[in-house]
Coordinates of C-alpha atoms in Angstrom, one line a residue:
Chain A
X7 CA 22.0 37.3 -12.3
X8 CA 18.3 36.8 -13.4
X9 CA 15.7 37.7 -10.6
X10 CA 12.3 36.3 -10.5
X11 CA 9.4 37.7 -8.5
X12 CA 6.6 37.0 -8.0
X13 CA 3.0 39.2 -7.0
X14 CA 1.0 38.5 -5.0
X15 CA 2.3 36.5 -2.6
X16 CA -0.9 34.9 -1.6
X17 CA -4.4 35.2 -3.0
X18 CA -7.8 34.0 -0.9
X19 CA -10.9 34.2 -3.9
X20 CA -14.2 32.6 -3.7
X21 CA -15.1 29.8 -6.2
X22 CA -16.0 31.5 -9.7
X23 CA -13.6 34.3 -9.7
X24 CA -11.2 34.8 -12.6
X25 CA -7.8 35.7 -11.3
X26 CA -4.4 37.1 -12.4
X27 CA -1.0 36.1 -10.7
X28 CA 1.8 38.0 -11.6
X29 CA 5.5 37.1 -12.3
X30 CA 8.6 39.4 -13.0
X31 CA 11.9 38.9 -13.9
X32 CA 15.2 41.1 -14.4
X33 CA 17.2 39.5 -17.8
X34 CA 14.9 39.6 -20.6
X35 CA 17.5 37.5 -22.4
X36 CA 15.1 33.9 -21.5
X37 CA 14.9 30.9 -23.6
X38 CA 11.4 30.0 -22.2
X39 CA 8.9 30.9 -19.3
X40 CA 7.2 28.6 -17.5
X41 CA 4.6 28.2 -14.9
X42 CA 4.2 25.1 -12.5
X43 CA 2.0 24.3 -9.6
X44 CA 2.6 22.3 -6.7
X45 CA 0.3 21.0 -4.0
X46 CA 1.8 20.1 -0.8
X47 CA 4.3 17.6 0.1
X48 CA 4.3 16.9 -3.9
X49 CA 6.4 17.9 -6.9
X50 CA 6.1 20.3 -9.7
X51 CA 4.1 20.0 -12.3
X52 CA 4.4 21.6 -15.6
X53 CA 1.0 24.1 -16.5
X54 CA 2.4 26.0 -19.0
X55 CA 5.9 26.8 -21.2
X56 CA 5.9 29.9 -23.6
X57 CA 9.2 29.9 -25.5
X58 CA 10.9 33.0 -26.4
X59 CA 9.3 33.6 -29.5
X60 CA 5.6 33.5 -28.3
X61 CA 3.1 35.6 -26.7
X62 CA 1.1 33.4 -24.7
X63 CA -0.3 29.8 -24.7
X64 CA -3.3 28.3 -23.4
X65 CA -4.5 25.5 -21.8
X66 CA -8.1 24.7 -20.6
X67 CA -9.3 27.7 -18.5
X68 CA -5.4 28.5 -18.2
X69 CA -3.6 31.2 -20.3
X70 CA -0.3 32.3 -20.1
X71 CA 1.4 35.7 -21.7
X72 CA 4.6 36.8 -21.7
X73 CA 6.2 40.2 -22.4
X74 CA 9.8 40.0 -22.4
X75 CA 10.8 43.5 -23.1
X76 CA 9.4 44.8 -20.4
X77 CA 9.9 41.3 -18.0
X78 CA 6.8 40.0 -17.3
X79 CA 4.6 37.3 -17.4
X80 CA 0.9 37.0 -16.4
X81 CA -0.9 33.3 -15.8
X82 CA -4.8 34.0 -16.0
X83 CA -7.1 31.4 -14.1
X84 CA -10.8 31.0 -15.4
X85 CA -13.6 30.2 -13.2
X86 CA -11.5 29.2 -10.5
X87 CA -12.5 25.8 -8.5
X88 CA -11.1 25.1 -5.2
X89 CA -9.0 22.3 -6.8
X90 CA -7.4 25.2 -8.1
X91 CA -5.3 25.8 -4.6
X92 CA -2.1 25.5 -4.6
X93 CA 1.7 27.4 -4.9
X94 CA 1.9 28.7 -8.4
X95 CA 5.5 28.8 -9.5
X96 CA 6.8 30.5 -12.4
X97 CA 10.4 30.1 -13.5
X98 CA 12.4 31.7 -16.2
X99 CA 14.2 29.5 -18.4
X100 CA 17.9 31.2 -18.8
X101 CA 19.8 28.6 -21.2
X102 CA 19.2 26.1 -24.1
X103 CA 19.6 23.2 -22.2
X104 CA 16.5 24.4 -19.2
X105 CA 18.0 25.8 -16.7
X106 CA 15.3 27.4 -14.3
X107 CA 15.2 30.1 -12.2
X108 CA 11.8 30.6 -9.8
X109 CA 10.1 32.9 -8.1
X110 CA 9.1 32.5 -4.8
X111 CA 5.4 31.3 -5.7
X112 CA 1.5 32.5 -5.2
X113 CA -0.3 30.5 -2.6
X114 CA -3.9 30.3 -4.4
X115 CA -7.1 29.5 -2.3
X116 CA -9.9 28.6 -3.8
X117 CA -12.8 28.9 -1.2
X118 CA -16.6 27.4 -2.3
Chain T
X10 CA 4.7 4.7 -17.6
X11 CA 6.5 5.9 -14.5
X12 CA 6.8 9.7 -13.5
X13 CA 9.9 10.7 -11.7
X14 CA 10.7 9.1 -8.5
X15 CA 13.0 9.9 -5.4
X16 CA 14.1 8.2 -2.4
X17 CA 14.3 8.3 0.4
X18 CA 11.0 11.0 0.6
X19 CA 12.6 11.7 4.2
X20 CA 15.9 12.0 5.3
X21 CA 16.6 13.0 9.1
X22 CA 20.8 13.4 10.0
X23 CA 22.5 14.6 12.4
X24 CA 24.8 17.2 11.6
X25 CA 28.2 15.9 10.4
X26 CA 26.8 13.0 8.7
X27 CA 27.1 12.4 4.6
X28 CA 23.9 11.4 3.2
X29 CA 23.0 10.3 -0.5
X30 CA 19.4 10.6 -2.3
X31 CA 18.6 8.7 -5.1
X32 CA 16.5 10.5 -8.3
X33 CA 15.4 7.8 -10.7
X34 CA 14.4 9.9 -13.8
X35 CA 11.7 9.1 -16.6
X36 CA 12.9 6.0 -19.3
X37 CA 15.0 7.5 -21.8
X38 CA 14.9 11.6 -20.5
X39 CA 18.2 13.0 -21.6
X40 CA 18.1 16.0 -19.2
X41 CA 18.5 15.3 -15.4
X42 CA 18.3 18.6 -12.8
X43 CA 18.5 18.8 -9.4
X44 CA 17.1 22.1 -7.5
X45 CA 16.8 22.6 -3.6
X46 CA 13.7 24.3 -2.2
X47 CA 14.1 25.9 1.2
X48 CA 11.1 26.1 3.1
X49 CA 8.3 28.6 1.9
X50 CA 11.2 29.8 -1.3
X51 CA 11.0 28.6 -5.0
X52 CA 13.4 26.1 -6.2
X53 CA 17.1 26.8 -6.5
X54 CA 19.1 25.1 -9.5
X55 CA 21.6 23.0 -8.2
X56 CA 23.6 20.7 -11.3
X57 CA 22.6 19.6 -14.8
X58 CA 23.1 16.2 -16.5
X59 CA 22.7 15.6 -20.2
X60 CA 23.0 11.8 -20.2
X61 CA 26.3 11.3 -18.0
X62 CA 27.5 14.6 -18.2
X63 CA 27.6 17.1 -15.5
X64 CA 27.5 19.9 -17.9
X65 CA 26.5 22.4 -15.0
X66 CA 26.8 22.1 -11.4
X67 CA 27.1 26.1 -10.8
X68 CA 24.5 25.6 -8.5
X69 CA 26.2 23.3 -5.9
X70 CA 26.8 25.5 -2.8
X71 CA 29.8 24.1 -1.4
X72 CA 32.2 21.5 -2.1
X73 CA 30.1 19.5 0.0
X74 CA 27.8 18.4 -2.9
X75 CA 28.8 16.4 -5.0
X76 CA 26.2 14.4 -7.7
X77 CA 26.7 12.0 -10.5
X78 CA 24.3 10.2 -13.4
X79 CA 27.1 7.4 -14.2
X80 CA 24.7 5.2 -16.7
X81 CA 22.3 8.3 -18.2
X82 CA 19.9 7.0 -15.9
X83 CA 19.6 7.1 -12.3
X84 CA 21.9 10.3 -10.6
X85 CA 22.6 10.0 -6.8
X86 CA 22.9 13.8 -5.0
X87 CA 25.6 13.1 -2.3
X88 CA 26.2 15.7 0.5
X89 CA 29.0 15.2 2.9
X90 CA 29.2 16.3 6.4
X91 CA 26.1 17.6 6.7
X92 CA 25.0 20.8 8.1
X93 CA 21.8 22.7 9.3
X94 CA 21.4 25.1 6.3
X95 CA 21.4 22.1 4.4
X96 CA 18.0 21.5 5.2
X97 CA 15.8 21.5 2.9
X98 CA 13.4 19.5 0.2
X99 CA 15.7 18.1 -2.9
X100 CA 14.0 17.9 -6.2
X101 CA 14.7 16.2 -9.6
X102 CA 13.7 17.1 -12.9
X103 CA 14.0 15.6 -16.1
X104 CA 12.9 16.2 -19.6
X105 CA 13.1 14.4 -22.7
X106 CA 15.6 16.6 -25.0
X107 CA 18.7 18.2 -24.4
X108 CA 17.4 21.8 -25.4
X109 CA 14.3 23.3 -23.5
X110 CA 11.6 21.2 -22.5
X111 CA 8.9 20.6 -20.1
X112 CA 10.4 19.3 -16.8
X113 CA 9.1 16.4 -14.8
X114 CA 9.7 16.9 -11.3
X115 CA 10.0 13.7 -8.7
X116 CA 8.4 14.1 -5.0
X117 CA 11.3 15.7 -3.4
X118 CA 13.8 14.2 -0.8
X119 CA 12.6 16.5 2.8
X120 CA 16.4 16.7 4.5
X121 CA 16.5 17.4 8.3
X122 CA 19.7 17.8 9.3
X123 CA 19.6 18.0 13.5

């Protein structure tokens, strides 16, 4: 049964800082990774998805990498802004039809 | 241009009730998930749809649960007799393909079961 976890579990930075949140997860054997945020009382919402295949992918001053032999996954946040906070999410994507399994999530605060 | 939406956002039942929550999924999104998020935990797959198909519902805790997409479109996530570990915030997903995607998510549905 895939595993997802995530480090840390919360993260208090001051505005400016580039940050790191980790993720981890047991089966190597993923279709996709993908990392979500979600502010409170709200939904997910999709940052980034690295297939199988890739290394990393990139989105504004968000990149995304993913090792899968050894399980891991890294989402790098530049210049954070304190509309950054939120839960960070990533999920492992364990079937070709989407199927996710999540960590437990990074509560991010971005202080000015 | 809709995203996904849910209803009701709240639910509050007393134990032994059945309760139904509606997930009304982006126009023409094959995929349909549900997941359950306990309180400060990620999301836990419940059931899959592709169109009207409940291709995986290995997720479902108990026969309790019980969800259906009769049309492709809207799904309904039924739990009978409800109980205090249901509790919980219910979220849908949908994508536009059948293979991996990028999931929408809805709102949630926050259940209180008393």
């Amino acid at each position: 049964k895939q595993e997802v976890t995530q480090i840390p579990a919360a993260l208090s930075v001051p505005e400016g800082e580039n940050l790191v949140l980790n993720c981890s997860f047991t089966d190597s054997a993923i279709y996709n990774l993908q990392w979500f945020r979600q502010d409170p009382g709200k939904g997910l919402t999709s940052l980034l998805l690295i297939q199988s295949s890739q290394r990393e992918q990139t989105s504004g001053r968000l990149n995304a990498s993913l090792d899968k032999s050894s399980g891991r996954s890294t989402l790098y946040i530049a210049a954070s802004q304190p509309g950054d906070s939120a839960t960070y999410l990533c999920a492992a994507g364990g079937t070709s039809y989407g199927k996710l399994t999540f960590g437990q999530g990074t509560i991010l605060t971005v202080h000015p | 241009g809709a995203g996904v939406s849910q209803s009701p956002r709240y639910k509050v039942a007393k134990r032994g009730q059945d309760v139904a929550l509606r997930c009304d999924p982006i126009s023409g999104h094959v995929s349909l998930f549900w997941y359950q998020q306990a309180l400060g935990q990620g999301p836990e797959f419940l059931t899959y749809f592709q169109n009207e198909a409940q291709l995986d519902k290995s997720g479902l805790p108990s026969d309790r649960f019980f969800a259906e997409r009769p049309e492709g479109s809207v799904s309904t996530l039924k739990i009978q007799r409800t109980q205090q570990e249901d509790s919980a915030v219910y979220l849908c997903a949908s994508s536009l393909t059948e293979v991996t995607d990028t999931q929408y998510f809805g709102p949630g549905t926050r259940l209180t079961v008393l």
